[in-house]
XYZ file of C-alpha atoms in Angstrom:
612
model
C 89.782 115.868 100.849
C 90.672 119.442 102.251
C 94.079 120.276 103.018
C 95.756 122.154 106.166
C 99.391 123.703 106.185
C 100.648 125.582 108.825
C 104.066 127.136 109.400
C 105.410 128.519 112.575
C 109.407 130.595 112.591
C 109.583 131.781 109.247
C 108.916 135.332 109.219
C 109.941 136.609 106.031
C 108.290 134.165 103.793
C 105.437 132.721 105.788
C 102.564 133.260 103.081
C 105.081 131.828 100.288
C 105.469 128.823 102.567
C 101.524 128.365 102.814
C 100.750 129.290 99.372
C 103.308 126.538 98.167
C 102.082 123.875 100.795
C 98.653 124.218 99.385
C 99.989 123.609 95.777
C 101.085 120.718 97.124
C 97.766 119.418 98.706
C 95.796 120.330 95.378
C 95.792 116.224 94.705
C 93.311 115.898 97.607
C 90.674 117.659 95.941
C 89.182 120.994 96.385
C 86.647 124.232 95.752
C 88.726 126.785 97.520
C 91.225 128.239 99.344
C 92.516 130.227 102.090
C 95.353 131.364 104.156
C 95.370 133.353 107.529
C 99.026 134.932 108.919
C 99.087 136.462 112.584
C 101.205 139.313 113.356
C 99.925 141.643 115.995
C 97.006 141.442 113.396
C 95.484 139.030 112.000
C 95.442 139.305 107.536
C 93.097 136.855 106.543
C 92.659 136.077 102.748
C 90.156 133.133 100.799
C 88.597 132.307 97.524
C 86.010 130.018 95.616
C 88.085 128.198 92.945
C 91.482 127.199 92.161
C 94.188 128.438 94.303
C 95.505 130.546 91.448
C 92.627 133.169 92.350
C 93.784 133.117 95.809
C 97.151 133.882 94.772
C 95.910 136.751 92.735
C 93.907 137.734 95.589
C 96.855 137.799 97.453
C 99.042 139.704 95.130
C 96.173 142.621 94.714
C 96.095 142.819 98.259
C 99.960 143.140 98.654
C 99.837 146.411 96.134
C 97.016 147.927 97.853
C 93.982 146.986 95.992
C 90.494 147.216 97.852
C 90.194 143.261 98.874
C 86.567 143.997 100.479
C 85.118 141.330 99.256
C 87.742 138.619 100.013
C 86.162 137.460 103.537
C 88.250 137.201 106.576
C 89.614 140.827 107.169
C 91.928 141.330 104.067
C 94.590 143.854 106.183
C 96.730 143.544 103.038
C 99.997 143.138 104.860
C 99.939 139.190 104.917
C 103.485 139.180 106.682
C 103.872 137.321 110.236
C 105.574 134.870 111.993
C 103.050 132.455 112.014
C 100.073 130.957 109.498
C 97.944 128.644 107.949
C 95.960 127.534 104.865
C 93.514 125.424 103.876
C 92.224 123.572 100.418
C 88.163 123.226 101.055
C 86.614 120.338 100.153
C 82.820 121.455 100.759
C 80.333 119.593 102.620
C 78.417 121.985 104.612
C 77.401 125.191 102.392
C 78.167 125.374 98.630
C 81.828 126.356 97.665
C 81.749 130.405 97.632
C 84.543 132.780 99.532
C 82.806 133.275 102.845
C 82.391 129.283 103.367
C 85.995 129.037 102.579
C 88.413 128.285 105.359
C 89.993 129.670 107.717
C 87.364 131.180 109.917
C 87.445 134.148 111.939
C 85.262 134.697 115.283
C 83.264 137.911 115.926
C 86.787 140.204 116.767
C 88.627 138.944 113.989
C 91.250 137.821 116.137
C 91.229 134.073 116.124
C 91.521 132.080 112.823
C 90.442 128.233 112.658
C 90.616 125.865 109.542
C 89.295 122.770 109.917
C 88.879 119.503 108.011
C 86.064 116.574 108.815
C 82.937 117.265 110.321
C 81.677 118.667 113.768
C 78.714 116.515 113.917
C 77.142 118.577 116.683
C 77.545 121.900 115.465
C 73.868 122.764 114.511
C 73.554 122.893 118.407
C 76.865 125.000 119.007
C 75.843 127.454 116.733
C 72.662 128.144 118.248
C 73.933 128.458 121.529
C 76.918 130.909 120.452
C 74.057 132.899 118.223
C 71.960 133.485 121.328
C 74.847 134.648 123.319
C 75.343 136.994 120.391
C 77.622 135.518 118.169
C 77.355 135.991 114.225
C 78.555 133.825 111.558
C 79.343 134.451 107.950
C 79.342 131.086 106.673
C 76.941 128.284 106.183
C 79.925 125.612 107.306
C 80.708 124.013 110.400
C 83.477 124.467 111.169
C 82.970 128.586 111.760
C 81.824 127.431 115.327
C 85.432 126.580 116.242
C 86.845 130.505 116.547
C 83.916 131.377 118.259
C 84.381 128.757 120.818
C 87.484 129.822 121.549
C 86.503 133.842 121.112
C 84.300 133.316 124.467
C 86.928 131.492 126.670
C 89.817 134.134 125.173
C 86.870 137.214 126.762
C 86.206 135.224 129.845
C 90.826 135.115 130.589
C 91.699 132.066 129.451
C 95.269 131.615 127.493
C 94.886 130.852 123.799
C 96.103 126.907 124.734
C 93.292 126.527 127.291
C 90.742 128.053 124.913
C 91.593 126.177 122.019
C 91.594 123.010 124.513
C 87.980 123.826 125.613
C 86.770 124.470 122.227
C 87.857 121.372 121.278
C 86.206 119.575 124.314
C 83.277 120.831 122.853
C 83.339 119.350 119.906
C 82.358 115.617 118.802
C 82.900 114.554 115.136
C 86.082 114.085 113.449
C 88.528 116.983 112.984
C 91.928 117.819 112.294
C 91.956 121.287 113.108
C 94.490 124.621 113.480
C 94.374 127.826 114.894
C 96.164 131.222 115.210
C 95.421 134.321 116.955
C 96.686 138.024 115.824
C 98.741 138.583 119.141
C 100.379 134.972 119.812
C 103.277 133.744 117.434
C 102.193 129.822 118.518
C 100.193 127.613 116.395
C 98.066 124.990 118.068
C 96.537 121.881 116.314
C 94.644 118.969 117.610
C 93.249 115.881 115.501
C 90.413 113.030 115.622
C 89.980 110.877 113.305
C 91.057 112.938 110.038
C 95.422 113.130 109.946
C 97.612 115.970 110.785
C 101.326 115.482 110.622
C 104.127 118.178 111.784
C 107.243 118.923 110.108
C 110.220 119.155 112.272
C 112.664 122.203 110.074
C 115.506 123.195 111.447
C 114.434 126.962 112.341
C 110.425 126.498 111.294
C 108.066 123.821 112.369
C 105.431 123.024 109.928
C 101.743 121.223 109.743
C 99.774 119.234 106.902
C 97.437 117.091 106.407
C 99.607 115.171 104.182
C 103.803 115.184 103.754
C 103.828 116.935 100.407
C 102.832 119.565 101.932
C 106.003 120.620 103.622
C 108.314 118.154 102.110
C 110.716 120.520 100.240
C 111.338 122.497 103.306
C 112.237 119.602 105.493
C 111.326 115.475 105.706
C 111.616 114.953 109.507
C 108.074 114.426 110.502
C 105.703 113.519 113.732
C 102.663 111.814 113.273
C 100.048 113.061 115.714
C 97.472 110.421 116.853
C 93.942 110.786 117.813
C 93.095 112.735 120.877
C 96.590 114.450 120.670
C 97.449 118.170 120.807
C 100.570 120.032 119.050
C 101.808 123.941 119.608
C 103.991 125.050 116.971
C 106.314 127.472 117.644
C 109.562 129.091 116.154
C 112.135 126.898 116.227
C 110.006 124.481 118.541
C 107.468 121.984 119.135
C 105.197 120.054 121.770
C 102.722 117.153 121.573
C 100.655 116.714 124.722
C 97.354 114.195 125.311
C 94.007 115.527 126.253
C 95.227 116.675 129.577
C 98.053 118.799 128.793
C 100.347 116.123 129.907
C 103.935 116.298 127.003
C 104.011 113.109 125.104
C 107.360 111.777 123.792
C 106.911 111.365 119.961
C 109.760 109.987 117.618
C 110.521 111.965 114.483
C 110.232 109.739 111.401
C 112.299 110.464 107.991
C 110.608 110.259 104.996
C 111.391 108.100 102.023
C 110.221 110.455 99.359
C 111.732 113.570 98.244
C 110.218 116.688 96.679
C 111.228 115.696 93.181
C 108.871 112.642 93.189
C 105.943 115.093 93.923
C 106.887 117.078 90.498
C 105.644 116.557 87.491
C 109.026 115.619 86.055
C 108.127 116.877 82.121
C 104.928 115.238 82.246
C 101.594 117.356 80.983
C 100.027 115.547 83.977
C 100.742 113.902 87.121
C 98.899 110.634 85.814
C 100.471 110.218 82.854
C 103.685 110.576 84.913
C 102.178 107.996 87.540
C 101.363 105.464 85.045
C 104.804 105.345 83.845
C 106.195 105.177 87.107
C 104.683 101.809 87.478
C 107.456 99.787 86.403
C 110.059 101.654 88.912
C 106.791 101.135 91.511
C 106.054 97.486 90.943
C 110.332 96.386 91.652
C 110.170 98.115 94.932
C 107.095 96.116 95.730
C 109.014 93.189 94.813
C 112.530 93.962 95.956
C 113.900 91.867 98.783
C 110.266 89.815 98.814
C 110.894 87.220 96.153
C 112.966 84.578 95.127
C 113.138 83.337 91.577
C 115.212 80.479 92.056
C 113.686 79.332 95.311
C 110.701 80.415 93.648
C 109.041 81.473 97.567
C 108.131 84.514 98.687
C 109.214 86.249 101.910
C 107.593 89.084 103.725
C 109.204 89.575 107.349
C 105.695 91.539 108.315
C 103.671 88.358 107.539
C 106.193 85.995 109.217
C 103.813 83.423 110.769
C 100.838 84.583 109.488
C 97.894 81.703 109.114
C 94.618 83.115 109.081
C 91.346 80.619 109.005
C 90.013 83.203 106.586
C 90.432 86.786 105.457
C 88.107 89.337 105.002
C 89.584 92.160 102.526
C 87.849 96.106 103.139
C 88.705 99.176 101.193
C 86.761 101.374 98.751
C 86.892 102.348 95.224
C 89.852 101.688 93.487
C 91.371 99.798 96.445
C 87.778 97.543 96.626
C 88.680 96.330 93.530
C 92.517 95.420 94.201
C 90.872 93.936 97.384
C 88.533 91.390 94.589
C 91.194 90.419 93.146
C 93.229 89.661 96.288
C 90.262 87.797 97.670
C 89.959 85.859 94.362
C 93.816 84.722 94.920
C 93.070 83.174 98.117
C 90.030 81.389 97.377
C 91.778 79.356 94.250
C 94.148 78.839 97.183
C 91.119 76.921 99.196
C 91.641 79.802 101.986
C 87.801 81.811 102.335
C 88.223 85.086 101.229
C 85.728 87.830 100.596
C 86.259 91.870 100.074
C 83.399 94.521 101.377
C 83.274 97.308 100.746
C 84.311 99.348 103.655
C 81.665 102.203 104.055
C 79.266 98.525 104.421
C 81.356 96.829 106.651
C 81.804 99.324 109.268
C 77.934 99.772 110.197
C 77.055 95.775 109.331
C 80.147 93.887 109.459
C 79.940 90.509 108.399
C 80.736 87.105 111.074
C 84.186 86.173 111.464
C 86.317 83.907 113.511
C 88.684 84.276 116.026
C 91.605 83.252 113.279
C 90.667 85.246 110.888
C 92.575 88.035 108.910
C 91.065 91.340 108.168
C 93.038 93.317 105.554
C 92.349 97.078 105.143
C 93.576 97.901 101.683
C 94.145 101.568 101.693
C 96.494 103.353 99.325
C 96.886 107.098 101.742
C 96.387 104.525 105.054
C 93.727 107.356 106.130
C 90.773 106.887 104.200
C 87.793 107.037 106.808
C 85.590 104.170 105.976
C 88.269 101.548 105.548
C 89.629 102.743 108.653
C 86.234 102.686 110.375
C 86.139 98.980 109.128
C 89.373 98.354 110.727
C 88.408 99.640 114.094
C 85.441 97.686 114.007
C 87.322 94.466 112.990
C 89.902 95.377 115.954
C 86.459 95.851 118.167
C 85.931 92.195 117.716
C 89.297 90.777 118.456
C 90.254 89.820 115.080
C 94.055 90.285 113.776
C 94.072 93.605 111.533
C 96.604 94.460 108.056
C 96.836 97.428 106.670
C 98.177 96.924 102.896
C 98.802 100.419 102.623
C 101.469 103.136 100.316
C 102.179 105.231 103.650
C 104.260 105.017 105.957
C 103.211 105.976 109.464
C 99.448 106.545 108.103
C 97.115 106.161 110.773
C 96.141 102.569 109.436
C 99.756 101.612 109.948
C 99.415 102.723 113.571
C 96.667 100.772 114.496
C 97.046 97.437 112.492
C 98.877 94.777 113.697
C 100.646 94.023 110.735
C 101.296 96.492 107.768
C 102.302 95.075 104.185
C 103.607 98.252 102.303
C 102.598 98.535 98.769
C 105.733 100.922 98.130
C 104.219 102.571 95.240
C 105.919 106.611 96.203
C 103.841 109.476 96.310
C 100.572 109.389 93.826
C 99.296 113.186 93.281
C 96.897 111.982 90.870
C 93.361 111.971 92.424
C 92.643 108.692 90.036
C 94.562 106.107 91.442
C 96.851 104.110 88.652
C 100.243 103.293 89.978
C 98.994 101.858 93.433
C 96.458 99.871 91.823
C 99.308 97.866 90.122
C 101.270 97.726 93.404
C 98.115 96.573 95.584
C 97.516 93.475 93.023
C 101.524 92.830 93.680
C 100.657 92.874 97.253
C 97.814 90.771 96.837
C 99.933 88.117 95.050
C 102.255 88.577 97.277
C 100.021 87.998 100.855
C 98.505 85.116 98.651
C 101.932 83.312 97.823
C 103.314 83.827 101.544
C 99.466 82.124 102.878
C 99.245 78.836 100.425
C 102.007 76.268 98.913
C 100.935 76.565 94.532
C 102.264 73.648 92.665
C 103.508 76.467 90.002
C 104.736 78.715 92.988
C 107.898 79.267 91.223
C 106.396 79.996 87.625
C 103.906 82.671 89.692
C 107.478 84.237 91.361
C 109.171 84.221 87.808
C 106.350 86.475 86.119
C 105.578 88.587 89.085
C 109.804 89.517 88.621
C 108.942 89.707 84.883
C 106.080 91.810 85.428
C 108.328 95.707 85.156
C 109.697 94.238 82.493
C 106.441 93.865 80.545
C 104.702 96.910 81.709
C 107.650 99.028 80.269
C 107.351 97.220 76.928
C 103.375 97.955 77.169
C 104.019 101.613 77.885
C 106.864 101.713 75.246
C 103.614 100.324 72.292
C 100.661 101.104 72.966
C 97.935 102.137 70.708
C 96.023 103.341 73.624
C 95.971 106.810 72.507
C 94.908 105.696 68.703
C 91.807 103.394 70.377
C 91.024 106.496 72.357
C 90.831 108.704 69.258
C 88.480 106.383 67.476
C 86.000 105.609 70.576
C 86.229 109.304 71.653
C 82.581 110.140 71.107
C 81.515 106.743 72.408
C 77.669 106.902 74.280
C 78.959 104.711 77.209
C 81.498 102.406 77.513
C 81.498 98.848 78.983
C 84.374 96.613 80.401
C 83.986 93.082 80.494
C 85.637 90.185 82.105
C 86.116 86.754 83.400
C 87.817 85.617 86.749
C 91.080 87.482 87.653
C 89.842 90.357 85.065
C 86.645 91.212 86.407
C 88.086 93.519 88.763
C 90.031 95.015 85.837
C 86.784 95.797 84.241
C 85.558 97.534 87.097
C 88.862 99.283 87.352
C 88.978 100.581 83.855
C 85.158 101.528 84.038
C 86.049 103.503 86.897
C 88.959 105.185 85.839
C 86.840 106.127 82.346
C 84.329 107.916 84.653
C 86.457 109.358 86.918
C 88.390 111.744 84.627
C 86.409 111.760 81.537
C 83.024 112.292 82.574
C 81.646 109.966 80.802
C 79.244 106.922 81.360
C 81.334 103.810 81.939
C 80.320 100.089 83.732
C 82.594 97.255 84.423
C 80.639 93.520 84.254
C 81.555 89.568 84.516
C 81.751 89.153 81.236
C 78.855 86.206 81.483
C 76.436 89.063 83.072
C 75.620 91.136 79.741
C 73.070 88.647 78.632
C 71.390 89.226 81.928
C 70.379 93.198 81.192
C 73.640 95.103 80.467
C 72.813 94.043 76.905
C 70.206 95.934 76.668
C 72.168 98.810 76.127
C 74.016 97.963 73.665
C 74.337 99.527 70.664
C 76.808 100.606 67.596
C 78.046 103.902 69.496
C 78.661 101.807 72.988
C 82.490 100.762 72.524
C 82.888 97.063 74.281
C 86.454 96.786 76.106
C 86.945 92.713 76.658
C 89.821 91.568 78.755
C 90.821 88.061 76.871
C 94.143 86.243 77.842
C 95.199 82.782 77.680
C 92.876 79.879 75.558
C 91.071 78.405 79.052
C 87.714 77.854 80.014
C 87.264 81.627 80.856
C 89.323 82.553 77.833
C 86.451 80.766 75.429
C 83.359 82.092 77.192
C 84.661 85.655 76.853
C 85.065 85.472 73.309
C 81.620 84.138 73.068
C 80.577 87.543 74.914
C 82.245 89.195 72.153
C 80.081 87.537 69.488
C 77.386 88.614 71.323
C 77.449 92.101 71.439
C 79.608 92.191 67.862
C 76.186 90.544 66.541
C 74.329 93.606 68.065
C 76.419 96.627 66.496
C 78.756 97.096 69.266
C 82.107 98.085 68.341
C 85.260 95.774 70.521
C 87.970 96.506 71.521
C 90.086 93.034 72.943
C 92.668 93.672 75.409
C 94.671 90.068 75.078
C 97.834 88.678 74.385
C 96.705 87.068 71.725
C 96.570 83.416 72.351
C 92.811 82.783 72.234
C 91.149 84.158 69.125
C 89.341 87.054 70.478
C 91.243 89.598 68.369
C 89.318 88.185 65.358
C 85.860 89.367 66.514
C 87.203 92.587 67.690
C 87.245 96.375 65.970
C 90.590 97.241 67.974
C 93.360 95.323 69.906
C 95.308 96.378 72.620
C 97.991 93.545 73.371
C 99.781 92.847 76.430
C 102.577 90.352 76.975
C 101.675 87.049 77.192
C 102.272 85.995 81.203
C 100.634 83.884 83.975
C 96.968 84.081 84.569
C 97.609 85.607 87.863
C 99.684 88.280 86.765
C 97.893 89.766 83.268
C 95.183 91.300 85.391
C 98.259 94.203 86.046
C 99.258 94.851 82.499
C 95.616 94.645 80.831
C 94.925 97.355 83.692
C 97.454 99.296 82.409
C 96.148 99.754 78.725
C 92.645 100.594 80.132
C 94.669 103.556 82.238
C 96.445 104.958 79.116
C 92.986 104.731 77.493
C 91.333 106.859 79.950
C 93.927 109.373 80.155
C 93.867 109.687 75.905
C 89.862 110.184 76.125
C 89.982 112.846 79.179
C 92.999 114.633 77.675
C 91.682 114.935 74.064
C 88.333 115.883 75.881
C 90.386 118.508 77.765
C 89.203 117.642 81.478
C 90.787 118.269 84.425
C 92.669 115.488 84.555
C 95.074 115.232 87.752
C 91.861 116.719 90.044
C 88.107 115.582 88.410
C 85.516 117.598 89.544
C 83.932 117.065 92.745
C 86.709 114.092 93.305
C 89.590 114.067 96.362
C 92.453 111.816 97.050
C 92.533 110.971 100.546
C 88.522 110.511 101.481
C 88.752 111.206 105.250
C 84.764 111.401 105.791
C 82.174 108.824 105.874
């Protein structure tokens, strides 16, 4: 959801720095932009819409165009040694430029941006209004500058304002602020992230790596209740009190050239070909072919009574399929969603395993589940893509999907590296007769996506279904997550109506929507049980007009009954799951990009969902 970046020690190109940082936080989703720079002044600049019209705000502004009706006080000199931007997500007040971040108090001197909500600041703003305050926007976060505007009048440093402002608050916030006469940045977080980059002459702040990550990849990971003054050249965490904290400065793995979009038109494309590079780092140094066993040292001695998987969307339903894994294993396993969880969590016992499955590690709910889990006593996971998220902080155990950046707002490469980790938890909790068949297909598995990605008619199935009413996604067993994946993914980028079922469930009302311009997409592999009743699904909505499409490897029969195959290798049961997901990603991406959507950021969609 929205963005921060902040740079401190970088004179010269300050606004370049911000403009670029928030570029590289367009993945999280957004309505509009801003950036603020301090410099015995304070040049404050924000739009509705992409952050191209900020930039061309910006560039009008630098050759002396009237920027009146920018918001924020447009000085047009947007040079300083200090600044920060923001990518708004909205939630309070539509997205137009005075509800775009940052905020400015009554003088003009303090700037504030803000991401999460200040639950309380219907109150705070009628207090500050009858002491004579005005605001310009309908958001909450504008209460922040004013906060700190009073203690600032009353003699209070900028650090002790900005510390009493943020007393005031309750909510969750990451939040920054600059004033026009102090070349410091201060920050301060609760329960949304904030991370600062350590440079060599500049010190930097994002809500997310990317960010800053091609000006340097030391970073420091601030934790709730924590406080950070950026400086040239310098930095400082302290706790609530003021007291300095010693924080360690992490490296990151990733390097700016994984965030590009390396030829690609999009960044999903790009992402769903990166899943065979994706799905060998999940496996690399975990499994053993010849042993066939599995070895995780962060599950060493792990034996859980039962597990209880939370996450939401696209995690939720790499979280049903890890669930179904460990009950064929005889091990109770369920998966809630995590928004439910947190506020009625279900009974557990003391030896049970609660596994957040989170692919940014920040996501609110799932961590709210977490907490609560954690509440109770019970051992926590985080099976998460990020190192040194918060949900890696506060777990016990982390299991790292190792899936590299995903820009994409639709998730597609750690969806195939969550099911690894899934299979992976599940073959390090239970002795399988076939354990070593399961080891040799999950180290076949790159293999076969690549040779999926390398034929597939995806893109011809996508011209011929284009104008499709609704689509449904059917499925038995291991592939009825699948089905709720690739309905998902339909609606998320191409607007369109899309529902994932159990296969057996059409006859019991989905049916009655089907007709001859509602394209069926049946995930069929294998000749079992599962394999048979599927195909009899087919027959039933082939009898009613529906055009199929059968996503199978072509052992059972259901390609005979169906309008369009899309094969995958043949494989074990456990494993097809990841490469009939695959064809149902290239699908969506054909029907959104021949549709022309916005494809890397749907509308009203963000990456990293850090309110409940």
């Amino acid at each position: 959801m929205c963005g921060i970046i902040g740079c401190a020690g970088r004179t010269d190109d300050t606004l370049d720095v911000l403009l670029s940082g928030l570029e590289g936080l367009e993945y999280r989703g957004y309505d509009s932009a801003g950036v603020a720079l301090a410099n015995g002044s304070l040049d404050v600049c924000k739009r509705e819409g992409e952050i191209e019209r900020l930039q061309r705000a910006v560039d009008d502004s630098l050759d002396g165009a009237d920027e009146s009706d920018a918001g924020g006080s447009d000085g047009g000199g947007h040079r300083g040694p200090v600044g920060i931007g923001h990518t708004r997500w909205s939630t309070h007040g539509p997205p137009t430029d005075a509800n775009a971040h940052p905020h400015t108090d009554c003088t003009g001197d303090v700037a504030v941006v803000h991401n999460g909500i200040v639950e309380n600041y219907e109150e705070l703003k009628t207090e500050l209004q009858a002491r004579g305050h005005e605001f310009e926007s309908d958001t909450d976060s504008e209460v922040v500058p004013h906060l700190v505007e009073e203690r600032l009048a009353d003699g209070a440093s900028f650090e002790d304002a900005f510390r009493a402002a943020v007393g005031r608050l309750e909510g969750s916030y990451a939040l920054a602020a600059v004033t026009a006469d102090t070349e410091a940045m201060l920050a301060a977080r609760s329960d949304s992230p904030l991370v600062v980059g350590v440079g060599d002459d500049a010190a930097y702040l994002a809500s997310d790596v990317p960010a800053f990550l091609e000006y340097t990849d030391r970073v420091v990971y601030l934790e709730d209740g924590e406080f950070a003054r950026l400086e040239s050249g310098s930095w400082t965490v302290t706790d609530a009190e003021g007291r300095p904290l010693d924080k360690s400065v992490s490296r990151v793995e990733w390097d700016a050239e994984e965030t590009a979009k390396s030829g690609y038109d999009h960044y999903m494309l790009k992402e769903i070909h990166e899943q065979p590079r994706a799905l060998r780092k999940a496996l690399r140094g975990r499994v053993d072919e010849l042993a066939g066993s599995v070895e995780v040292a962060s599950l060493a001695g792990l034996s859980p009574s039962s597990v209880q998987f939370v996450a939401c969307g696209t995690s939720y339903h790499a979280a049903l399929y890890g669930a179904q894994l460990l009950r064929e294993e005889g091990i109770p396993a369920q998966a809630f969603l995590a928004s439910e969880y947190a506020t009625a969590p279900a009974p557990v016992d003391d030896d049970a395993l609660v596994v957040g499955v989170t692919q940014s590690g920040e996501t609110a709910d799932t961590l709210s589940a977490l907490r609560e889990a954690h509440r109770r006593g019970v051992e926590t996971l985080a099976m998460t893509n990020v190192v040194g998220s918060t949900a890696t902080r506060e777990c016990d155990r982390t299991l790292l999907i190792r899936a590299g950046p995903e820009i994409g707002v639709a998730a597609t490469k750690t969806f195939s590296s969550q099911a690894v980790a899934c299979n992976l938890l599940a073959s390090t909790l239970t002795d399988r007769e076939d354990a070593r068949e399961v080891v040799g297909a999950l180290r076949d598995l790159p293999g076969q996506v690549q040779e999926l990605l390398d034929d597939s008619r995806a893109g011809q199935v996508a011209d011929r279904f284009l104008d499709g009413a609704g689509y449904f996604f059917v499925g038995r067993g291991h592939h009825h997550p699948v089905a709720l994946e690739g309905a998902l993914k339909l609606k998320e980028i191409t607007y369109k109506h899309a529902e994932g079922f159990p296969a057996g469930e059409l006859k019991h009302g989905p049916l009655a929507l089907v007709t001859d311009e509602t394209p069926v997409f049946a995930l069929v592999t294998g000749d079992r049980e599962q394999a048979t009743k599927t195909v009899g699904n087919v027959k039933e909505v082939e009898a009613r007009g529906a055009p199929v499409v059968a996503v199978t490897d072509g052992v059972s029969d259901a390609g005979r009954y169906a309008d369009e195959v899309l094969e995958i290798p043949e494989t074990h049961p456990r494993v097809a799951p990841v490469l009939a997901n695959v064809q149902l990603q290239l699908v969506a991406y054909h029907v959104a990009d021949k549709l022309g959507r916005s494809i890397d950021k749907p509308r009203n969609l963000a990456k990293s969902v850090t309110v409940e």
